[in-house]
Every structure is written in structure tokens, then in C-alpha cells.
PDB file of C-alpha atoms and ligand atoms in Angstrom:
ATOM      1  CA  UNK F   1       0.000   0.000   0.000  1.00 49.00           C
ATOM      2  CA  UNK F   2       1.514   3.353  -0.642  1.00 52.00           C
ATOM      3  CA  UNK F   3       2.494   5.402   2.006  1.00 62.00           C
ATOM      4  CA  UNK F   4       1.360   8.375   0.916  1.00 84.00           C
ATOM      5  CA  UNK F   5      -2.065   9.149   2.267  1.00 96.00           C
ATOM      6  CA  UNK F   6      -4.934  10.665  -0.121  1.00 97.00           C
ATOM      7  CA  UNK F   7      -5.747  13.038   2.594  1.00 98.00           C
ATOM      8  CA  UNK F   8      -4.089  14.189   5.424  1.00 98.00           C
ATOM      9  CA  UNK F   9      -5.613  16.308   8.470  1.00 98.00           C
ATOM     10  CA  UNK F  10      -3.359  18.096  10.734  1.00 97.00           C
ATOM     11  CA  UNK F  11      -4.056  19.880  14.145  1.00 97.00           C
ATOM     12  CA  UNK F  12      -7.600  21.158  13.012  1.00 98.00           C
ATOM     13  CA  UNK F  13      -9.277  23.924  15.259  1.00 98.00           C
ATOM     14  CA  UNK F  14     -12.631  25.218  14.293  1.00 98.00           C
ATOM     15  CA  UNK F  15     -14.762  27.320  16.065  1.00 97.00           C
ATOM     16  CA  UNK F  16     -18.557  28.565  15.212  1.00 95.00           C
ATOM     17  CA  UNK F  17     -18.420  32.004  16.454  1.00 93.00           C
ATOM     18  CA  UNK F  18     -16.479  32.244  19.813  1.00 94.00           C
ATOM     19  CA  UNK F  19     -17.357  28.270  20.416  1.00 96.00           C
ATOM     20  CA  UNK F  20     -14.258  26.275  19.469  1.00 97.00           C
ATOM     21  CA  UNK F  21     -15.671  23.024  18.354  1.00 98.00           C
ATOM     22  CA  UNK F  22     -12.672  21.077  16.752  1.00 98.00           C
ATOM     23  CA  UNK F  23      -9.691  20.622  18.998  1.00 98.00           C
ATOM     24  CA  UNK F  24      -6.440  19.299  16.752  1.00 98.00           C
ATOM     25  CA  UNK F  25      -8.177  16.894  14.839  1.00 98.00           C
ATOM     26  CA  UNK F  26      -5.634  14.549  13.094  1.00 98.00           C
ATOM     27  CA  UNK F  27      -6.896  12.125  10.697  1.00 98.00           C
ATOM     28  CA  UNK F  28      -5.549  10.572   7.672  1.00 97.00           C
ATOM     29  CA  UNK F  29      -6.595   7.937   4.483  1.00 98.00           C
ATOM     30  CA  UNK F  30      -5.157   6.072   2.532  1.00 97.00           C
ATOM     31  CA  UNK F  31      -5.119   4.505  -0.993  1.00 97.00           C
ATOM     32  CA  UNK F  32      -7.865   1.911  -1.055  1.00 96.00           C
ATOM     33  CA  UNK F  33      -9.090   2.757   2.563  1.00 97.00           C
ATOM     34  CA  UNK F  34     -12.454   3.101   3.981  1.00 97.00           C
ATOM     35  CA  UNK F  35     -12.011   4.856   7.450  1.00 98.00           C
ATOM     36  CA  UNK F  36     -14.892   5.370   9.545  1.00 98.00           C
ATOM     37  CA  UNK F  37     -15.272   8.424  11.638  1.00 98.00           C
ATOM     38  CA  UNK F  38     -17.359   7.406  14.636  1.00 98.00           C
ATOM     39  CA  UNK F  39     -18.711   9.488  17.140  1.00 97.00           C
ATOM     40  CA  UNK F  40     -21.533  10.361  19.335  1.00 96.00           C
ATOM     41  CA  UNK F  41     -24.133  12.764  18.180  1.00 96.00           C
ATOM     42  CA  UNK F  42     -22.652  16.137  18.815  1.00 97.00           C
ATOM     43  CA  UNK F  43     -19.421  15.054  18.522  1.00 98.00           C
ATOM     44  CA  UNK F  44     -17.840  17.075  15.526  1.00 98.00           C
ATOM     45  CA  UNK F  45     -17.997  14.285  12.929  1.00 98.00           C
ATOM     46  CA  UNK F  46     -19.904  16.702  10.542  1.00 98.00           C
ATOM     47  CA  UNK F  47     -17.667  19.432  11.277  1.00 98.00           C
ATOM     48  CA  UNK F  48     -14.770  17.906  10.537  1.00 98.00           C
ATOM     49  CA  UNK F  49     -16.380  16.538   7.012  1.00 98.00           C
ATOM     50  CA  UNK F  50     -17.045  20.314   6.484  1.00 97.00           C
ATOM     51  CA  UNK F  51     -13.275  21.630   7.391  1.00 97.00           C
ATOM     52  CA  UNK F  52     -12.018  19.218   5.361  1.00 98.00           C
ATOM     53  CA  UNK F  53     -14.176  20.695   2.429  1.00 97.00           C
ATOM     54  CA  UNK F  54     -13.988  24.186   2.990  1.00 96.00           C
ATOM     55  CA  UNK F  55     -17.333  24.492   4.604  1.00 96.00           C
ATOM     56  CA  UNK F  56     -16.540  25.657   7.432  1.00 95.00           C
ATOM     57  CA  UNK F  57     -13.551  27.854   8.493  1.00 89.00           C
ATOM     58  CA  UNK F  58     -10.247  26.197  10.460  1.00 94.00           C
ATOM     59  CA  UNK F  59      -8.574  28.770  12.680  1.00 95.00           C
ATOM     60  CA  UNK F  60      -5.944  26.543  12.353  1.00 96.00           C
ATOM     61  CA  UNK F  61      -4.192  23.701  10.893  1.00 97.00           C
ATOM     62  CA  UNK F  62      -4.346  21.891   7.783  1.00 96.00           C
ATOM     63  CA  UNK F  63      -5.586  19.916   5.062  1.00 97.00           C
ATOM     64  CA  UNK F  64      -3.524  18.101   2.675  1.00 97.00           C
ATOM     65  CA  UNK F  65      -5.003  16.326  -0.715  1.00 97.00           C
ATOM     66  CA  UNK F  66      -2.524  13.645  -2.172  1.00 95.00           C
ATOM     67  CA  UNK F  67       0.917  15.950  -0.242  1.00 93.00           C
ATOM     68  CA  UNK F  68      -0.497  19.597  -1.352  1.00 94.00           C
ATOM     69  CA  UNK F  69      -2.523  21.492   0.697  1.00 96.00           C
ATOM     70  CA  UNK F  70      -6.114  22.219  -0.380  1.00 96.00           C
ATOM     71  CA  UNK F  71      -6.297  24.337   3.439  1.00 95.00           C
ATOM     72  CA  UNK F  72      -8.613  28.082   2.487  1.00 93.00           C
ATOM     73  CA  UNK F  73      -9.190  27.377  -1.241  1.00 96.00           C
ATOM     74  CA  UNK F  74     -13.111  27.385  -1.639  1.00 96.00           C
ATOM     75  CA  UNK F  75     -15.102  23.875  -1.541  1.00 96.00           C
ATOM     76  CA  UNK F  76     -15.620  24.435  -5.142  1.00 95.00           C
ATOM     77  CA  UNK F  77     -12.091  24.511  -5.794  1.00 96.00           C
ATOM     78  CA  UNK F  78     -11.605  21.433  -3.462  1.00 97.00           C
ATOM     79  CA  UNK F  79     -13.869  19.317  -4.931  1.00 96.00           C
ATOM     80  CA  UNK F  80     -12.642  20.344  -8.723  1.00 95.00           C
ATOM     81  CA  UNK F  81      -9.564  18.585  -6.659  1.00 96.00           C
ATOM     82  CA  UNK F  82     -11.130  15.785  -6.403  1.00 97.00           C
ATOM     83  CA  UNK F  83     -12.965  15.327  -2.975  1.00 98.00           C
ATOM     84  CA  UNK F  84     -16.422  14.664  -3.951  1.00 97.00           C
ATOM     85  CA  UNK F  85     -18.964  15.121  -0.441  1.00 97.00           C
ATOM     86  CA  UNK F  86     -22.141  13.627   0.192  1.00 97.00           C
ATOM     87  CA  UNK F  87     -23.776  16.019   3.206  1.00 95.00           C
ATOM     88  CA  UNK F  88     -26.239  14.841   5.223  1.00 92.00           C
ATOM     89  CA  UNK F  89     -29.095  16.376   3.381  1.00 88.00           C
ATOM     90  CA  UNK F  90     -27.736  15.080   0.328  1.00 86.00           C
ATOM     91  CA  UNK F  91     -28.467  18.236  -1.696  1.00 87.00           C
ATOM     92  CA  UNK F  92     -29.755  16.466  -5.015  1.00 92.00           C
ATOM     93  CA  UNK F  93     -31.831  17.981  -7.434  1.00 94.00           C
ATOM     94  CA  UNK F  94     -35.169  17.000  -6.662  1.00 95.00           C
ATOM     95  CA  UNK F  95     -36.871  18.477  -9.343  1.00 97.00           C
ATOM     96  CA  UNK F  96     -34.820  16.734 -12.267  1.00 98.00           C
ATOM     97  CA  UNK F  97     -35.180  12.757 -13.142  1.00 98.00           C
ATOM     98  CA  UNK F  98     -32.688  10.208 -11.556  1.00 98.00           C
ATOM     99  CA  UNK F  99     -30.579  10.071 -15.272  1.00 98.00           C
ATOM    100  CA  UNK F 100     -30.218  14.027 -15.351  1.00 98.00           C
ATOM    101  CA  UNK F 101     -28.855  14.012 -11.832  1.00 98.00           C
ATOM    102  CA  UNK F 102     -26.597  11.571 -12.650  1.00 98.00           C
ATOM    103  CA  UNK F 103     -25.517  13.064 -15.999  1.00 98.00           C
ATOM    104  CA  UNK F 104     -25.607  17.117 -14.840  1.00 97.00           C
ATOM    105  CA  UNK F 105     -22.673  15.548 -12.610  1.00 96.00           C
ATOM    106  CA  UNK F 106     -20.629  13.934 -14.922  1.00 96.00           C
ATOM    107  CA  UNK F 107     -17.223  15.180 -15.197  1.00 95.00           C
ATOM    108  CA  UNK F 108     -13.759  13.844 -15.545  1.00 95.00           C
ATOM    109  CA  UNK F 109     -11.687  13.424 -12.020  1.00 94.00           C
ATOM    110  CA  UNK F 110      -7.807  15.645 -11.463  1.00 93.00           C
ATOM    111  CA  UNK F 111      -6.200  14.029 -13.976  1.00 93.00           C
ATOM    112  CA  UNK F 112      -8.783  13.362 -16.287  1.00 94.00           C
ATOM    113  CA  UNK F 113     -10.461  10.252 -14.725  1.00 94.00           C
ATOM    114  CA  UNK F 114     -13.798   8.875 -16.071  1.00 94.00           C
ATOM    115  CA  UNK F 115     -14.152   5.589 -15.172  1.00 94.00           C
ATOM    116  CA  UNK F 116     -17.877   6.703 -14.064  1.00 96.00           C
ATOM    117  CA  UNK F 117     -20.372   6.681 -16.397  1.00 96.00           C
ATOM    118  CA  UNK F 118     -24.316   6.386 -16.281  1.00 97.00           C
ATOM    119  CA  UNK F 119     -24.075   2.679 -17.548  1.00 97.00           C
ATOM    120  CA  UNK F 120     -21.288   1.725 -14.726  1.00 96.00           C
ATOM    121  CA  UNK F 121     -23.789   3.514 -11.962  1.00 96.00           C
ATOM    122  CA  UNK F 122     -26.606   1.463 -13.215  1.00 97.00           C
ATOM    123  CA  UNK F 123     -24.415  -1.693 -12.796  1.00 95.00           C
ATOM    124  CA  UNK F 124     -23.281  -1.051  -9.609  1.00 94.00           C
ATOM    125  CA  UNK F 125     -26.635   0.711  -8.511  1.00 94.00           C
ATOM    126  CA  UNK F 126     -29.036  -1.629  -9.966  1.00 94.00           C
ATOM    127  CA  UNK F 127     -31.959   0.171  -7.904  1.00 93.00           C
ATOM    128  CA  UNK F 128     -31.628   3.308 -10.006  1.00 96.00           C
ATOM    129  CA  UNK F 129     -31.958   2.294 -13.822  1.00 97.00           C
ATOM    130  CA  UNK F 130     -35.268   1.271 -13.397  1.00 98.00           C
ATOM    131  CA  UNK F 131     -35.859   4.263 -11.449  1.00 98.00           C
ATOM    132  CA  UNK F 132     -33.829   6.306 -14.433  1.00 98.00           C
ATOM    133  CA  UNK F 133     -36.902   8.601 -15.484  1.00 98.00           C
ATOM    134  CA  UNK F 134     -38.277   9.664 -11.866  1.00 98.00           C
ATOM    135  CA  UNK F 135     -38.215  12.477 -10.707  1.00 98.00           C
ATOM    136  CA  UNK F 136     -35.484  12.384  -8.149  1.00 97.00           C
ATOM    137  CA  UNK F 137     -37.494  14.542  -4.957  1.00 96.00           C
ATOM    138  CA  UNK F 138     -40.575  11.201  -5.603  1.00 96.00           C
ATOM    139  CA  UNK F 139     -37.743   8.485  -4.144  1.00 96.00           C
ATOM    140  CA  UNK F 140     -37.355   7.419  -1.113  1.00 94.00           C
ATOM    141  CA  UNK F 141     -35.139   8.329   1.363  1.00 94.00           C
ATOM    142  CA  UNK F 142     -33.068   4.917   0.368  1.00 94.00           C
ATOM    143  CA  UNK F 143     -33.225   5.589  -2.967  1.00 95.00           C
ATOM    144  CA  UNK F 144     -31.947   8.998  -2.991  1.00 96.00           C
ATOM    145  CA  UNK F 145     -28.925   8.322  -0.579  1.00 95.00           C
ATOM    146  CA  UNK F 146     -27.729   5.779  -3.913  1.00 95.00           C
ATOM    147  CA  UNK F 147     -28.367   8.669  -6.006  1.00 97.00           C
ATOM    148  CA  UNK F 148     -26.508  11.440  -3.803  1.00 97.00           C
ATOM    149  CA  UNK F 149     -23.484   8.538  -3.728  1.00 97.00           C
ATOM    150  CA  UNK F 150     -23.813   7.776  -7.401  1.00 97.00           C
ATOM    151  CA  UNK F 151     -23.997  11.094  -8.490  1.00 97.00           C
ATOM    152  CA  UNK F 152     -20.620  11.908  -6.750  1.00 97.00           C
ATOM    153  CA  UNK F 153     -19.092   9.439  -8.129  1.00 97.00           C
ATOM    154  CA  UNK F 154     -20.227  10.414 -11.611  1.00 97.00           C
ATOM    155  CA  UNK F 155     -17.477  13.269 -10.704  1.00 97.00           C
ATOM    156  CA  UNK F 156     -14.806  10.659 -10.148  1.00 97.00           C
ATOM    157  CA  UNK F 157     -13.417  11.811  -6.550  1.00 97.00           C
ATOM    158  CA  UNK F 158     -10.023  10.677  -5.615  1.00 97.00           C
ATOM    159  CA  UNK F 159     -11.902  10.440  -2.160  1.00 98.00           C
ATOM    160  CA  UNK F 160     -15.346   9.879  -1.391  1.00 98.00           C
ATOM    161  CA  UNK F 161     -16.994  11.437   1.496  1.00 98.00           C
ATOM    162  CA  UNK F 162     -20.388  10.236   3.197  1.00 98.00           C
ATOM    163  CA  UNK F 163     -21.837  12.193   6.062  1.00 98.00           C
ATOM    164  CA  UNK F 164     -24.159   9.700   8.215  1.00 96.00           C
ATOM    165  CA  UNK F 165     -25.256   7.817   5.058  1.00 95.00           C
ATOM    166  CA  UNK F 166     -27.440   5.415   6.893  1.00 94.00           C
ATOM    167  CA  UNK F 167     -28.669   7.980   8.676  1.00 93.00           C
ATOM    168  CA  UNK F 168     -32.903   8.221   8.776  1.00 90.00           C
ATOM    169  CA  UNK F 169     -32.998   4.907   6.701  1.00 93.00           C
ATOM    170  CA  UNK F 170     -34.981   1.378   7.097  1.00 90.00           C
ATOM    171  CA  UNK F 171     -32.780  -1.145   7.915  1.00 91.00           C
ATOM    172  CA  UNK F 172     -32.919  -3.075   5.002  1.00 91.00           C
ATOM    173  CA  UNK F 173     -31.652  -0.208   2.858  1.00 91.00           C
ATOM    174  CA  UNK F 174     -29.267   0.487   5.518  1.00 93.00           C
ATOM    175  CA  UNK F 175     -28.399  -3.457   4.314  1.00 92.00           C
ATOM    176  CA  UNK F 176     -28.570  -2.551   0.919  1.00 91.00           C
ATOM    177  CA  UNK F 177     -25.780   0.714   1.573  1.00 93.00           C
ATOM    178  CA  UNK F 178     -23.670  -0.851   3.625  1.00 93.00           C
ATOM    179  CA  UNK F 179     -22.879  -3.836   0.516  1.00 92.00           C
ATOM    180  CA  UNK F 180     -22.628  -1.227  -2.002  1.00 92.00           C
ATOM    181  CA  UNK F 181     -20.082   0.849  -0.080  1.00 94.00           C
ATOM    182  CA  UNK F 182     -18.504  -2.618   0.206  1.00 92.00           C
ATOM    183  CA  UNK F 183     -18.430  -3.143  -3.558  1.00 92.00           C
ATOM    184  CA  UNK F 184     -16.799   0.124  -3.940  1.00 93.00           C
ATOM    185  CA  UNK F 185     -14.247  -0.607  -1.312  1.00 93.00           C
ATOM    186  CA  UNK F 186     -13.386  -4.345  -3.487  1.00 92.00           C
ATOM    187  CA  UNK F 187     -13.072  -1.701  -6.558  1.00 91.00           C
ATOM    188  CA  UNK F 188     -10.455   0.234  -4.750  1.00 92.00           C
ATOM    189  CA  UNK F 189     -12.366   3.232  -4.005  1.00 95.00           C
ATOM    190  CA  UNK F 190     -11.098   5.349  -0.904  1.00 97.00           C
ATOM    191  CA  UNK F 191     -14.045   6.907   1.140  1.00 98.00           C
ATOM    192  CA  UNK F 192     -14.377   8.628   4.696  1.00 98.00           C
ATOM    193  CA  UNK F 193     -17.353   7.976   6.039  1.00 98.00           C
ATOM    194  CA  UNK F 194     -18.948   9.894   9.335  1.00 98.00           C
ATOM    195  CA  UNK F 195     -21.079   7.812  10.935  1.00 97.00           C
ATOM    196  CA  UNK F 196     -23.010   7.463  14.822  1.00 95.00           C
ATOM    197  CA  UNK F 197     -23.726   3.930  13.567  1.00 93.00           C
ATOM    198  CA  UNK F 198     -20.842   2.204  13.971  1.00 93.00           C
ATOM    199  CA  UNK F 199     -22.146  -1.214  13.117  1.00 92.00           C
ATOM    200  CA  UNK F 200     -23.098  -0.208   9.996  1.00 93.00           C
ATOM    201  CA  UNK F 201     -19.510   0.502   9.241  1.00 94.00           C
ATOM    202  CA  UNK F 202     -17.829  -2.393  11.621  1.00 92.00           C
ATOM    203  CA  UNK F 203     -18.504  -4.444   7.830  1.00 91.00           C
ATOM    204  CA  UNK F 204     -17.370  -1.884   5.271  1.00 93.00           C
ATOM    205  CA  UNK F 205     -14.543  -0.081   6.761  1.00 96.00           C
ATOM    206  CA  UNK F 206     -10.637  -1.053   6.728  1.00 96.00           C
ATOM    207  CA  UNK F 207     -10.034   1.611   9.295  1.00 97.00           C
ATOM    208  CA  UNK F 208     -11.524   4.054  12.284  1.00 98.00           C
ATOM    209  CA  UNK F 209     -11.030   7.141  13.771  1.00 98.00           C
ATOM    210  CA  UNK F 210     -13.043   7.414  17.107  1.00 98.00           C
ATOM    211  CA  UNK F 211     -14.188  11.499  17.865  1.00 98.00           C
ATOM    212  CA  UNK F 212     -15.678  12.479  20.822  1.00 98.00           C
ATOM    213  CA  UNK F 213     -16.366  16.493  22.201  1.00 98.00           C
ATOM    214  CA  UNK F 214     -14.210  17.563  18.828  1.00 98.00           C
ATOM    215  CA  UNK F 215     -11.219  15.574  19.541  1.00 98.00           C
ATOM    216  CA  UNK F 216      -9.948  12.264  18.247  1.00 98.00           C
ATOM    217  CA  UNK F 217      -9.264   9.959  20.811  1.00 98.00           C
ATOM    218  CA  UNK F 218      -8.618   6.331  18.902  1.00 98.00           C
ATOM    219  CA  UNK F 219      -7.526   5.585  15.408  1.00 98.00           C
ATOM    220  CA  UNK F 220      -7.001   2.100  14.210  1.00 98.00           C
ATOM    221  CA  UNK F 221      -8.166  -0.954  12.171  1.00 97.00           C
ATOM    222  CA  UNK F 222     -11.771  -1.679  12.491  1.00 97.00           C
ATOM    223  CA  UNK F 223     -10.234  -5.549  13.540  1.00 96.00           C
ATOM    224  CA  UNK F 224      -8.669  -3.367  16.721  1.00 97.00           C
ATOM    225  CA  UNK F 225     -11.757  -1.468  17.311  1.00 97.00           C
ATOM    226  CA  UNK F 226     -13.866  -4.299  17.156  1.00 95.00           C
ATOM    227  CA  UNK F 227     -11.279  -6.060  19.384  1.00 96.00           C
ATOM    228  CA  UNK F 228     -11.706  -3.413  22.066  1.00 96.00           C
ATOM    229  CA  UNK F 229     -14.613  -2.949  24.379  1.00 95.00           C
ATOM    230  CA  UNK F 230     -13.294  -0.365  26.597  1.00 95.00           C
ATOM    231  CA  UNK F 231     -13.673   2.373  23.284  1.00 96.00           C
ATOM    232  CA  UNK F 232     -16.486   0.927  22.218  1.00 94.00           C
ATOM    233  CA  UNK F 233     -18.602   1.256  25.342  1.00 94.00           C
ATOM    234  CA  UNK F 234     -17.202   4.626  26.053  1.00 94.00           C
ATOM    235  CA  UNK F 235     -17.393   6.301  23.175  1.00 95.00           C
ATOM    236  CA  UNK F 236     -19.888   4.993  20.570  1.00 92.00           C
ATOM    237  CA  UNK F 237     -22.631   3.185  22.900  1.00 84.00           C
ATOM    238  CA  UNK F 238     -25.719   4.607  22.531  1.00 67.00           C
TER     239      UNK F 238
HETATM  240  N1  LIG I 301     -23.573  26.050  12.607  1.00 65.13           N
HETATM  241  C1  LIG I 301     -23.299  25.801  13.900  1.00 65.13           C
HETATM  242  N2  LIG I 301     -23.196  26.801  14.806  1.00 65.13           N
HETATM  243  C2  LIG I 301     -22.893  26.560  16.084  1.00 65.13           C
HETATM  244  N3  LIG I 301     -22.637  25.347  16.589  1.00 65.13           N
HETATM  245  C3  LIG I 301     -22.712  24.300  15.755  1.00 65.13           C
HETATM  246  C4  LIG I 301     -23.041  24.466  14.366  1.00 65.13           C
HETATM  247  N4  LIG I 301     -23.046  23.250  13.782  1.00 65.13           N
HETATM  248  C5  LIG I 301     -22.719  22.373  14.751  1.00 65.13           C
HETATM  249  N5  LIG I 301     -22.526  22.994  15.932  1.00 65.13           N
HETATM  250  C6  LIG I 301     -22.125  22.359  17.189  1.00 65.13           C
HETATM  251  O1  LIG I 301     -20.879  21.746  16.956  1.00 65.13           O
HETATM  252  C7  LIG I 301     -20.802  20.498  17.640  1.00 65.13           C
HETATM  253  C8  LIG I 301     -20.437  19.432  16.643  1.00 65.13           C
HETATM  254  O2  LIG I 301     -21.473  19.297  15.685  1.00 65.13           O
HETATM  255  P1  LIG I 301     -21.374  18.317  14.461  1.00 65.13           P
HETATM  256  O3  LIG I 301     -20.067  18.479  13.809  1.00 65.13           O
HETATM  257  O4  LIG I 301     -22.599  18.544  13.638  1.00 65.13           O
HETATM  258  O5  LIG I 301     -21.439  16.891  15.191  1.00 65.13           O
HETATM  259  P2  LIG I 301     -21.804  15.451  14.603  1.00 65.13           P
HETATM  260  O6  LIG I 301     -21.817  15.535  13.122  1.00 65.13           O
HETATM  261  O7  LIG I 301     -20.750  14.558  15.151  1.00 65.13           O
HETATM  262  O8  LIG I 301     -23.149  15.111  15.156  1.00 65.13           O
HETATM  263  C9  LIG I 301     -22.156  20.300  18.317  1.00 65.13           C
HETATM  264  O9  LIG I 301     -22.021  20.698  19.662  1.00 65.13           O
HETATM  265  C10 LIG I 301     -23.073  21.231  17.580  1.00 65.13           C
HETATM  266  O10 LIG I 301     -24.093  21.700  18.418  1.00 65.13           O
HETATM  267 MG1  LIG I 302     -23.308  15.095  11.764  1.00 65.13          MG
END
């Protein structure tokens, strides 16, 4: 595995307002790597997604894409970078069909990249070609989180970032989520995902990074995390 991570977080302080609410964050992914980034509610997991995108303003510290820092340019810049972000609300365009979503973000990754195309979503997303001509805003809640993901993708990210995608969902879907984020993980995708629900990550993600009142305090394997109660129960039991 190479040793040079796709992203790299140094020392990350945010505040909103005069409330700090990221204290050094540290995190870092690598090539091929799904890390998980558990945490309570509350505990800066969305934050962090947003620093990392330009969302939201560090006072200091750093973000590096790929050994060049991507810390103050704008999140449009960033993701023409290639850091494609799922947020929580998922921002698609509920007004246009499933295949206009899909092809309105179609564009070629840094260095030209396009393995993503409509046909290779609908292969890999087998829910959404029958679903092609609906109007994205009639699916359900399932439905569009496959959309939100595919429709990243369609902008071929050298990282993919998820914000509490099984968040709100049926369990089945959750299911449903969990193996396709699995699939893209076999394909060699790298993805950050933020997540309260750990075990819906425990069976998708190589790695984890534990956050708790805006700090990190655990990063390993998810074999390690699984092996160990003690940050478990103190930190992600509900
Ligand atoms: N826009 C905001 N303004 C002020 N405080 C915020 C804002 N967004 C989040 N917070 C606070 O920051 C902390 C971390 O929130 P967040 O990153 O959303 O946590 P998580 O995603 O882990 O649930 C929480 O205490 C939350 O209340
Ligand atoms: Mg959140």
C-alpha cells in the first residue's frame, strides 16, 4: 500500500463564532481505505467533514489532498480537486429525473479520470436504472442516498466522502448501503465515512477514527476497534 495518504488532516481547530468546536483533529486515508469516523451525536464528525471541504472555516491547521494542501481554497475549488462530499441532506436535485442528476454531474476526475459513467452507476446501482426517469425529490429516502453517492461518483473523486449515510434509513436499505459501499471498497475506491452507527460501518470499513467532544481519541483498524470494548462502550454506545 503506498504510504502516501490521499488526505491528510493536521491539528484542526474550528470554532462557530467564539465556540471552538474542533480541537487538533488529526486524521488521515489512505489509498484503497475506507475509514470510519465514529462518534456520538454532537461530537464534531460533521464538522470535521465540512473543514475538510472548505465548509466551514479552520482557525488553524491543515488539510492536505494527495501531499499539497487544499487548506482556504473554496469547496468548489476542493472538490474540482477531487474530494467529492455527500452532506447529510444530500443536496440532489429533486426536481430533475434520476438520469439528469446523474448526468448534470458527470465530469472527468484531477487528472482526467472517467471511469464513471451512467451505464457503470446502473451496474453497480441496480436500484436506479429502473428508477432512471423519476423524478429524483418522488424516491425514497433509500433511494436517494444511492443517487446522492452515485452522483458523486459520476465526478470521479479521488476520495469519497459520506456524512451519516445510513442515517434516517430502514434497515434493510441500511443493508442494501452498507454492501454497495462494500463493492466500492473491493473496486479500490477510498471513502471517509462519518457515521453514529458504527455497526453499519464495523462491515465496510478497513479503518476508524473514534471522535468524541471535537477531539480524536482512537484511530485504528476496524479488527482493533472491534477487538476493544473499553472504546467501544465509552465512546460509541448509545
Ligand atoms: N452552525 C453551527 N453553529 C454553532 N454550533 C454548531 C453548528 N453546527 C454544529 N454545531 C455544534 O458543533 C458540535 C459538533 O457538531 P457536528 O459536527 O454537527 O457533530 P456530529 O456531526 O458529530 O453530530 C455540536 O455541539 C453542535 O451543536
Ligand atoms: Mg453530523
Amino acid at each position: 500500500m503506498s504510504a502516501h495518504p490521499i488526505i491528510q488532516v493536521d491539528d484542526l481547530d474550528v470554532y462557530y463564532g467564539t465556540s471552538q468546536i474542533l480541537f487538533g483533529v488529526a486524521l488521515s486515508v489512505r489509498p484503497g481505505e475506507t475509514m470510519a469516523l465514529l462518534g456520538r451525536n454532537g461530537a464534531g464528525k460533521s464538522t470535521t467533514m465540512k473543514a475538510i471541504m472548505g465548509l466551514a472555516p479552520a482557525r488553524r491547521g491543515r488539510v492536505m489532498l494527495r501531499g499539497c494542501s487544499i487548506s482556504g481554497l473554496r469547496p468548489h475549488h476542493i472538490a474540482r480537486a477531487g474530494l467529492g462530499f455527500v452532506p447529510e441532506d444530500r443536496q440532489i436535485f429533486s426536481d430533475h429525473t434520476v438520469e439528469d442528476n446523474l448526468v448534470i454531474a458527470q465530469k472527468k476526475g484531477p487528472e482526467g479520470q472517467d471511469e464513471w459513467s451512467v451505464r457503470r452507476v446502473y451496474d453497480v446501482f441496480p436500484l436506479l436504472e429502473p428508477l432512471r426517469h423519476r423524478v429524483a425529490g418522488r424516491l425514497s429516502g433509500g433511494e436517494q442516498q444511492m443517487l446522492a453517492i452515485a452522483r458523486t461518483l459520476m465526478g470521479n473523486p479521488v476520495l469519497l466522502l459520506l456524512d451519516e449515510p445510513s442515517e434516517g434509513l430502514a434497515p434493510i436499505i441500511v443493508q442494501r448501503i452498507s454492501e454497495l459501499l462494500g463493492q466500492l471498497r473491493g473496486s479500490g475506491a477510498t471513502v471517509l465515512i462519518a457515521e453514529q452507527n458504527m455497526h453499519f460501518c464495523l462491515g465496510l470499513a478497513s479503518h476508524a477514527t473514534v471522535i468524541d467532544k471535537g477531539q480524536i481519541v482512537y484511530s485504528a483498524t476496524i479488527e482493533e476497534l472491534k477487538a476493544n470494548d473499553n472504546i467501544r462502550q465509552r465512546y460509541l454506545a448509545l
